Short mmCIF file of C-alpha atoms and ligand atoms in Angstrom, two decimals:
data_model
loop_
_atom_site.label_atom_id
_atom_site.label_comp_id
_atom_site.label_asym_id
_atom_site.label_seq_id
_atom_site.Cartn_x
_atom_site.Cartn_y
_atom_site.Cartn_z
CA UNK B 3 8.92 7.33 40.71
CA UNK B 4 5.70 8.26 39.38
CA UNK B 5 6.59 10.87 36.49
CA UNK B 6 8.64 8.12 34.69
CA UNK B 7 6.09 6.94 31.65
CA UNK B 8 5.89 3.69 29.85
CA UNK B 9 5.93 3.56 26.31
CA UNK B 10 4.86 0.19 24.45
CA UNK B 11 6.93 -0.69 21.31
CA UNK B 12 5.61 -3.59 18.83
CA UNK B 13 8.36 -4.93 17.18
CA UNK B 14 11.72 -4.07 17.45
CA UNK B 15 12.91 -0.89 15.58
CA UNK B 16 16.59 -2.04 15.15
CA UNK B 17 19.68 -1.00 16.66
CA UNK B 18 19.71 2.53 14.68
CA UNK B 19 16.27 3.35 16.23
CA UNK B 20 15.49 2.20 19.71
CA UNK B 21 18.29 4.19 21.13
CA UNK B 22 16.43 7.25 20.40
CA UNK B 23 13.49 6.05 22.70
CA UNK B 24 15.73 4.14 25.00
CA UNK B 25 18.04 7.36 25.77
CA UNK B 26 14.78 9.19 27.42
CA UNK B 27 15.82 8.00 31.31
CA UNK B 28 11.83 9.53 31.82
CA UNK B 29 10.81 6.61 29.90
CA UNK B 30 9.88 2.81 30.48
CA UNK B 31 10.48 1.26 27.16
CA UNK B 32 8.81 -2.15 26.88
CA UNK B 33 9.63 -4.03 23.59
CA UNK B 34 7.81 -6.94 22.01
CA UNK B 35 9.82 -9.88 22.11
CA UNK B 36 10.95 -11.84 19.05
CA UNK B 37 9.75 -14.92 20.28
CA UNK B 38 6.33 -13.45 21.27
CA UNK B 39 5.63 -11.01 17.96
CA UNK B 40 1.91 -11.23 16.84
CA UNK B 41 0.33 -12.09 19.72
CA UNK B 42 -1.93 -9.97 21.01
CA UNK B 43 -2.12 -11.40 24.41
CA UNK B 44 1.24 -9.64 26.00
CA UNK B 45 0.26 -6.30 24.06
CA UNK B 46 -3.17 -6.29 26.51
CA UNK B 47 -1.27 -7.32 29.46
CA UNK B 48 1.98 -4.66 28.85
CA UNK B 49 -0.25 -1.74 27.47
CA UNK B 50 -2.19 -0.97 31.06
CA UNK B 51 -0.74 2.41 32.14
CA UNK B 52 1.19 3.16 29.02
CA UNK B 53 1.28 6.63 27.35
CA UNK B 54 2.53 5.56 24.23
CA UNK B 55 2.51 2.77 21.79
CA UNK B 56 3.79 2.09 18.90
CA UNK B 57 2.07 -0.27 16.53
CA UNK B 58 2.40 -1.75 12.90
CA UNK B 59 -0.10 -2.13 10.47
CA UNK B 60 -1.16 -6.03 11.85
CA UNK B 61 -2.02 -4.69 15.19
CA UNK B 62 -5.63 -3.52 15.66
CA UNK B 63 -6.60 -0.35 17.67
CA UNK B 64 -9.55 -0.93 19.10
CA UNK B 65 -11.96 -0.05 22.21
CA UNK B 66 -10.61 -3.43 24.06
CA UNK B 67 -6.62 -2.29 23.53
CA UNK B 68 -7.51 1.61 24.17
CA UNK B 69 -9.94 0.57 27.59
CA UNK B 70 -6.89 -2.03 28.59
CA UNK B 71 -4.35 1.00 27.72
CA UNK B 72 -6.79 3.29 30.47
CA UNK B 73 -6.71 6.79 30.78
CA UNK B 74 -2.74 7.33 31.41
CA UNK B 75 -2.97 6.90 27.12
CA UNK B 76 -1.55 9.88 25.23
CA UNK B 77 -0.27 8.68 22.17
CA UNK B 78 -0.73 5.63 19.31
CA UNK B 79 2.11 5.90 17.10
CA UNK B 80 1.75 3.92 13.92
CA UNK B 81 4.88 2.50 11.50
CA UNK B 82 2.39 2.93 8.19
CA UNK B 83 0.98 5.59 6.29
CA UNK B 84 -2.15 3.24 6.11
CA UNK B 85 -4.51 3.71 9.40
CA UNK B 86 -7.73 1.19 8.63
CA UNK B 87 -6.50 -0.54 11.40
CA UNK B 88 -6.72 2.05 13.77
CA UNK B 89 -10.42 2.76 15.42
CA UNK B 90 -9.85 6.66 14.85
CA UNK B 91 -13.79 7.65 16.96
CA UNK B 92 -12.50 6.10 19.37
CA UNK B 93 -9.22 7.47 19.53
CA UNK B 94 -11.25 10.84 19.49
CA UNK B 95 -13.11 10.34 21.91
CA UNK B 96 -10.19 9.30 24.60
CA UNK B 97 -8.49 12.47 23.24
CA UNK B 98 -5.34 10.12 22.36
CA UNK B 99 -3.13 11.66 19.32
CA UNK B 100 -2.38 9.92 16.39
CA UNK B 101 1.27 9.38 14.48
CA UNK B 102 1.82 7.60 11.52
CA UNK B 103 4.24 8.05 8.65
CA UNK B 104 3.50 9.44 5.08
CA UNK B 105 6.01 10.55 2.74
CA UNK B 106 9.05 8.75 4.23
CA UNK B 107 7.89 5.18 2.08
CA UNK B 108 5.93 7.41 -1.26
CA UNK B 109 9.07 6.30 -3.71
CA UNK B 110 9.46 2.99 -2.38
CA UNK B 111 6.18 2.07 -3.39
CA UNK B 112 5.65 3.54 -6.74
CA UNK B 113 8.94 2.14 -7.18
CA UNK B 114 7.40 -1.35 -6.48
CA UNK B 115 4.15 -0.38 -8.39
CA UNK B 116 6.06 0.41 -11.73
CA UNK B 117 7.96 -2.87 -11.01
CA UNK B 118 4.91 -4.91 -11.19
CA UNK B 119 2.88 -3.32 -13.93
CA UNK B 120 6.50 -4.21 -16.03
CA UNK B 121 6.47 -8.06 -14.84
CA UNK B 122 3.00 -8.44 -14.97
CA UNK B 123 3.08 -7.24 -18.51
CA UNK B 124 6.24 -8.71 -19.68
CA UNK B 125 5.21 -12.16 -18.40
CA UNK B 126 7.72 -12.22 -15.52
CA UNK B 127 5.54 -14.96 -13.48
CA UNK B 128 5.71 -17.36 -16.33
CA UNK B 129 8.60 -16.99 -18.36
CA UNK B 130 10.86 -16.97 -14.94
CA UNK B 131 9.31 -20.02 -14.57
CA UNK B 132 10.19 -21.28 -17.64
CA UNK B 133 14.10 -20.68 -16.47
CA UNK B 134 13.04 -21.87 -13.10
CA UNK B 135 11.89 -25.33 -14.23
CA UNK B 136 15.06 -26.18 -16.56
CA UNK B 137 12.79 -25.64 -19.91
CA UNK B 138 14.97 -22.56 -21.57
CA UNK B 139 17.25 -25.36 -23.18
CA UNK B 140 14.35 -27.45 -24.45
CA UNK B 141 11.68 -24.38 -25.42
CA UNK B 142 11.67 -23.60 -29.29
CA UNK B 143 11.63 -19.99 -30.00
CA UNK B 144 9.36 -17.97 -32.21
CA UNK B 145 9.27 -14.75 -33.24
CA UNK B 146 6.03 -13.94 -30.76
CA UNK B 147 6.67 -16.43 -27.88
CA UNK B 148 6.59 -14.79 -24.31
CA UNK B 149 5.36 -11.76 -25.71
CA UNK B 150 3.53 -9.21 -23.91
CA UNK B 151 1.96 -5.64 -24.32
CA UNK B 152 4.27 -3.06 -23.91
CA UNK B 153 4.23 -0.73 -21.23
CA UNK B 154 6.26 2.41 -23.14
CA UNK B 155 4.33 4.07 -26.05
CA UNK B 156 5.44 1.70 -29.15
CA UNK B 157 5.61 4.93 -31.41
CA UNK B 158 5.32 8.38 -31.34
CA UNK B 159 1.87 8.36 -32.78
CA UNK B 160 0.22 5.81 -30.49
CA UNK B 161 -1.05 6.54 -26.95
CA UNK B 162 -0.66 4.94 -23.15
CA UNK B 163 -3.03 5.48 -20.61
CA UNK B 164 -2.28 4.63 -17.54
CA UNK B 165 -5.20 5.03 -14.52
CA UNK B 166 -5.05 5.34 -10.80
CA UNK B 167 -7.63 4.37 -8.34
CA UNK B 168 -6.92 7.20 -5.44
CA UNK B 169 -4.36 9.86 -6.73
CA UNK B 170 -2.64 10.95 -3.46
CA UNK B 171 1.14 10.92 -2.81
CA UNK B 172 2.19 7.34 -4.14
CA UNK B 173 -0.03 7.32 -7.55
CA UNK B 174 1.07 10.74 -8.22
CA UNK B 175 4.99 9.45 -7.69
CA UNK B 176 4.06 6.46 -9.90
CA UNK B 177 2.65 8.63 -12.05
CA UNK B 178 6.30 10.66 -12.58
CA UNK B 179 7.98 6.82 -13.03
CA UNK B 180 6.03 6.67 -16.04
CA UNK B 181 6.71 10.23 -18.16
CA UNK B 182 10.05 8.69 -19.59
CA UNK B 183 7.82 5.25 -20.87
CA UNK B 184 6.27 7.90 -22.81
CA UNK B 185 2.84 7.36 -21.04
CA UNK B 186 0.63 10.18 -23.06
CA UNK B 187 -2.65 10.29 -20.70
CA UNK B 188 -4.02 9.88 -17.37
CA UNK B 189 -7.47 8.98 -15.74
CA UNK B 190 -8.14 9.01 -12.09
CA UNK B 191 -10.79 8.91 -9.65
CA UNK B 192 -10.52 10.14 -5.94
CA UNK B 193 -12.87 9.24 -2.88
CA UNK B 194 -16.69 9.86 -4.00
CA UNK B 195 -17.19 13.18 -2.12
CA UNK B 196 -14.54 15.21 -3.74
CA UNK B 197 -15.24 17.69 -6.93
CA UNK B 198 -14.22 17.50 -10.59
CA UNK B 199 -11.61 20.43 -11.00
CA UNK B 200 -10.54 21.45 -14.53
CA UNK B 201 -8.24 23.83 -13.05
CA UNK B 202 -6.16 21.00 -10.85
CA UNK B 203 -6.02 18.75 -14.02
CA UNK B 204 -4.71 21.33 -16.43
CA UNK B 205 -2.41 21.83 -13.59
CA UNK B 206 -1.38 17.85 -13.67
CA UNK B 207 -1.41 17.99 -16.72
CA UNK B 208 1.57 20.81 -17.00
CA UNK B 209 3.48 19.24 -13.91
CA UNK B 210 3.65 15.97 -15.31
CA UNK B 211 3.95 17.16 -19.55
CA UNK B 212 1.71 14.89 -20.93
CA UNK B 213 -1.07 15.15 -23.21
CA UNK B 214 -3.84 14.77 -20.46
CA UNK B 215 -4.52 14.54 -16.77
CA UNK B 216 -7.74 13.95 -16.02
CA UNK B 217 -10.68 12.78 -13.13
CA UNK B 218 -12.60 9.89 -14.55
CA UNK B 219 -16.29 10.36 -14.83
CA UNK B 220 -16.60 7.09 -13.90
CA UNK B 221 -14.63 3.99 -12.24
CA UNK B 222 -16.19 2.26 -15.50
CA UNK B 223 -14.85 4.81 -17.76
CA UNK B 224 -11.17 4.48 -16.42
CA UNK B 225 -11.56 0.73 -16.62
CA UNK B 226 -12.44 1.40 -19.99
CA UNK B 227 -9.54 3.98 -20.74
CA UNK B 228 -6.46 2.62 -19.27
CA UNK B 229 -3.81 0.58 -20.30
CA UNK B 230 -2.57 0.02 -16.92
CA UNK B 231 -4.77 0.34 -13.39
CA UNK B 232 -2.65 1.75 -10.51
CA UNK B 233 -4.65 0.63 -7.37
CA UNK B 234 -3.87 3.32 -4.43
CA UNK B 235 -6.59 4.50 -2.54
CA UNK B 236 -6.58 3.65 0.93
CA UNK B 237 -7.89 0.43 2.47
CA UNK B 238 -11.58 0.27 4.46
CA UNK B 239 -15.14 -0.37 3.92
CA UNK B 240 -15.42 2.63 1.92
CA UNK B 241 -13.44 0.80 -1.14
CA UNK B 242 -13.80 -2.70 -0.39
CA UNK B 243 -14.02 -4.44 -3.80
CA UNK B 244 -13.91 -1.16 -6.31
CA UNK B 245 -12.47 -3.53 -8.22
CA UNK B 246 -14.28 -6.51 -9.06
CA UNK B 247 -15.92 -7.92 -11.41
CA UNK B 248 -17.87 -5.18 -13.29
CA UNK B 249 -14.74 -3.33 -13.55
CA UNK B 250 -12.35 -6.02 -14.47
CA UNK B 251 -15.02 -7.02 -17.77
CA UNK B 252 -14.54 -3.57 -18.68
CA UNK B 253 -10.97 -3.48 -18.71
CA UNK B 254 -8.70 -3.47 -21.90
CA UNK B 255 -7.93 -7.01 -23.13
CA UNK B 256 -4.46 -6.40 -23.13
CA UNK B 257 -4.43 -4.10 -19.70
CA UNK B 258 -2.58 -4.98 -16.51
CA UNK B 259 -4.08 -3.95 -13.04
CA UNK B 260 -1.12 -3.44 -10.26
CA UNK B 261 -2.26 -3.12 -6.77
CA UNK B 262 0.35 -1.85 -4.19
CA UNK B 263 -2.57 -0.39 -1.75
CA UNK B 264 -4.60 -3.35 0.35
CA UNK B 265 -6.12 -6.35 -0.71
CA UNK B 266 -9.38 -5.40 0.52
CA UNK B 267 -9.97 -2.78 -2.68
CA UNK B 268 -9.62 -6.16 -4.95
CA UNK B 269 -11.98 -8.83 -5.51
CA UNK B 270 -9.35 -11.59 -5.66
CA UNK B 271 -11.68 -14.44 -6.93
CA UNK B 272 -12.87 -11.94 -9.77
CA UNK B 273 -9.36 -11.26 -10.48
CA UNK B 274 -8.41 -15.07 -10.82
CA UNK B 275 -11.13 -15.69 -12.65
CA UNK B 276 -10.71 -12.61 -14.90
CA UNK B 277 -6.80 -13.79 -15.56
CA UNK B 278 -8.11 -17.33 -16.55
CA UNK B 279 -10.88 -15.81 -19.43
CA UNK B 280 -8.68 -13.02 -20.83
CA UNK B 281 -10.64 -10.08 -19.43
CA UNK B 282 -7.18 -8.24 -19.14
CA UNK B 283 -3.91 -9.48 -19.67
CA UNK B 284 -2.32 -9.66 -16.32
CA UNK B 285 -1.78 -8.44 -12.56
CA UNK B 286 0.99 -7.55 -10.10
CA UNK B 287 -0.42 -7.30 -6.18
CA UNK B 288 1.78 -6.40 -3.22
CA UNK B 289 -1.32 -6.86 -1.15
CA UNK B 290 -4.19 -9.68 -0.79
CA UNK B 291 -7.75 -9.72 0.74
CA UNK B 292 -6.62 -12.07 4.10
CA UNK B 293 -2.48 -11.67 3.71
CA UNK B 294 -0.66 -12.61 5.10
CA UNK B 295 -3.25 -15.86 4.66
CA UNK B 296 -2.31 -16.80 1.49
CA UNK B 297 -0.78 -19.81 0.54
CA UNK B 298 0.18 -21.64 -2.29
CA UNK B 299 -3.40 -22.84 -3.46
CA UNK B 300 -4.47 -19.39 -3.18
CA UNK B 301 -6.70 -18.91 -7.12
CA UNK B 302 -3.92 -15.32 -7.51
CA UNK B 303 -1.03 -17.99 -6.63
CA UNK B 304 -2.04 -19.97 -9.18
CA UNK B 305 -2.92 -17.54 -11.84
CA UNK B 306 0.43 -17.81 -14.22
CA UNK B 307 -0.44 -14.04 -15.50
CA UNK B 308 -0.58 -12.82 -11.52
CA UNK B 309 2.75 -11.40 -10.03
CA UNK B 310 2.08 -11.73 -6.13
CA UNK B 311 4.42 -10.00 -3.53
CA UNK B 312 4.04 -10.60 -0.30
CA UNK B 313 3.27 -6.82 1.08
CA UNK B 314 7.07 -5.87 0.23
CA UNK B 315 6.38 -2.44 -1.34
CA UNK B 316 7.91 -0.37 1.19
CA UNK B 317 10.68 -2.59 2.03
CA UNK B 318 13.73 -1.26 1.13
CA UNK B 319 16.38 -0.50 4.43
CA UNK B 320 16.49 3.46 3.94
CA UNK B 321 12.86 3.78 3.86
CA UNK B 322 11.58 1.28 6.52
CA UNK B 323 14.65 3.14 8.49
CA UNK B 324 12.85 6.26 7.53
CA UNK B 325 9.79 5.21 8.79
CA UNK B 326 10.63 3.31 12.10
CA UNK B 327 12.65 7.07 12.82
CA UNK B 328 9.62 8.84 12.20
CA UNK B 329 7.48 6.35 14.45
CA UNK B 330 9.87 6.38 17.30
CA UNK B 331 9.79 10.29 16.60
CA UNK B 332 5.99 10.88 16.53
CA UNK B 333 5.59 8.42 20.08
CA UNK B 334 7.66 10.54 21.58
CA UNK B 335 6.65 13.93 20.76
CA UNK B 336 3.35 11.83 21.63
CA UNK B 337 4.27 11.25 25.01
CA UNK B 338 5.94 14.82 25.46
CA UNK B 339 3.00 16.62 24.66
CA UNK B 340 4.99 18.10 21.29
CA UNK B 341 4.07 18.97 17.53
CA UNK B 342 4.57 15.44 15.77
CA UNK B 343 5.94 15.46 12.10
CA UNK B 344 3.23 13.17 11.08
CA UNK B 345 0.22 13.43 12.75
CA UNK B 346 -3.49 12.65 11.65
CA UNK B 347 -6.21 15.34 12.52
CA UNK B 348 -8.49 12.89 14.00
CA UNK B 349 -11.15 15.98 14.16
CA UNK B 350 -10.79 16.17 10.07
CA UNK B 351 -11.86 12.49 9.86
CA UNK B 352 -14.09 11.46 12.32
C1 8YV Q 406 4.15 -1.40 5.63
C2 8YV Q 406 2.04 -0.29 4.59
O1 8YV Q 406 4.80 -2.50 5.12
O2 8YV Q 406 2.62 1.82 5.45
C3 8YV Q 406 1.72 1.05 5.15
O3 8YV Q 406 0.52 1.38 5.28
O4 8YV Q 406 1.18 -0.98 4.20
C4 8YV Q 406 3.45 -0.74 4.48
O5 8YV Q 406 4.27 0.31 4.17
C5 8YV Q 406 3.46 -1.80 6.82
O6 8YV Q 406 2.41 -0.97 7.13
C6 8YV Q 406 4.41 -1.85 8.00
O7 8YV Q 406 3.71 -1.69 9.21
#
């Protein structure tokens, strides 16, 4: 009949999950297959007609997929809190709604990004491979071998800085992770357009009890400042590269720079090369310019003082759970014609 609707799913969400779409008899559900995952060609040919699909972060949203999708399109339901690779204007402009899904993966990945500022500082990379390699039983010890800087505040009269690139829902969890290391101070900077605002730092600054939370004057001046960069702003032209090399020469010798956002805010090749002349002391990244192109020659690979994940940050079951329920939720309020829990207001952005 023709008031059934199809629905497009990319990936599939599990056996916890795809019930909840598959029990709506007014729905066609068409799942990716296994075999067939990643390739673009059966998403064009399955999403003609569709009123709803749902899409992960490595499938682009674009004119061709929205034109091939026609007019019947209602909904684009994203499993990501990350959107760069949705076209939004043209979502707009085909008055087609947007899901996606904050909050549900926030402690996940400041749990990762605390993770990695710890083994890139504490030498994980190498000394791991130290154990790896059989070499524990044949490496003399000395009182300084495999020592790093220390992330917790050596004494009560030193200070820790730690800065965040973007300050939004996963630095400001990161942030918390860090109180009990005894962290003292904070420097971040937000996307160019927004104000300085004494009143929301002395406000930070109470919420999280530490010395000082403060906005940056400068990206150079939190470079500068910090003992360890948080990267998490989100991805896009708008903060491709903020850091490269300027801002990794002006980092503390003994810093560590985590990134847990996208690849694209981190010039990679300044990065290795910053690693290999001591600009800093080391890096963790979740994310890579090109991922999941990145092999084994790759120059972050084969940094020994770079920690690289491959995207894993908000991979643990209960939160990609949470997220594929709040996907599968959002596509069908979507479809419906309902209030999502996550939607973007594509009128805000565009
Ligand atoms: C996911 C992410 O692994 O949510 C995001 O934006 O980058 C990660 O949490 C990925 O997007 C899954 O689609």
């Amino acid at each position: 009949a023709t008031s059934r609707m199809k629905v497009v799913v990319c990936r599939d969400l599990g056996p916890d999950v795809m019930p909840l779409l598959r029990a709506r008899t007014e729905l066609d559900v068409v799942v990716w297959p296994e075999d067939r995952a990643c390739e673009r060609a059966w998403l064009l040919e399955h999403v003609p007609g569709a009123a709803g699909v749902l899409v992960m972060l490595s499938d682009k949203v674009n004119e061709e997929l929205l034109d091939k999708a026609g007019p019947t399109l209602k909904v684009v339901s994203t499993m990501s809190v990350g959107y760069e690779h949705v076209d939004l204007p043209a979502l707009a402009a085909r008055n087609v709604r947007l899901g996606y899904t904050p909050d549900v993966l926030t402690d996940a990945v400041a749990d990762v990004s605390v993770m990695l500022a710890l083994m890139a500082g504490r030498n994980a990379k190498e000394t791991m491979g130290v154990v790896q390699r059989g070499e524990w039983p044949n490496t003399s010890w000395s009182p300084f071998s495999f020592c790093g800087p220390q992330l917790s505040r050596p004494s009560p009269s030193s200070t820790r800085t730690a800065g965040f690139i973007g300050f939004g829902r996963i630095a400001r969890a990161t942030l918390a992770r860090l109180v009990p290391f005894g962290i003292t101070h904070a420097l971040y900077t937000t996307s160019p357009g927004s104000a300085p605002s004494p009143a929301q730092d002395a406000q930070y600054t109470r919420q999280f009890s530490l010395t000082s939370v403060r906005r940056a004057g400068s990206l150079a001046a939190l470079a500068r400042g910090s003992d360890v960069v948080f990267v998490l702003a989100p991805g896009g032209a708008a903060t491709r590269h903020v850091v490269d090399e300027r801002f990794l020469r002006q980092m503390k010798r003994t810093a560590v720079l985590v990134n847990t956002a996208r690849g694209t805010l981190v010039d990679a090749h300044a990065l290795a090369r910053a690693l290999r002349e001591g600009w800093l002391w080391g890096a963790g990244v979740d994310v890579v310019e090109g991922e999941p192109a990145v092999g084994s020659a790759h120059p972050l690979v084969q940094e020994p003082r770079c920690v690289v994940l491959p995207h894993i940050g908000s991979a643990t079951t209960e939160t990609r759970l949470g997220m594929a329920t709040l996907a599968a939720n959002n596509l069908l309020a979507g479809v419906f014609g309902e209030a999502m829990q996550a939607e973007l207001d594509l009128k805000g952005r565009t």
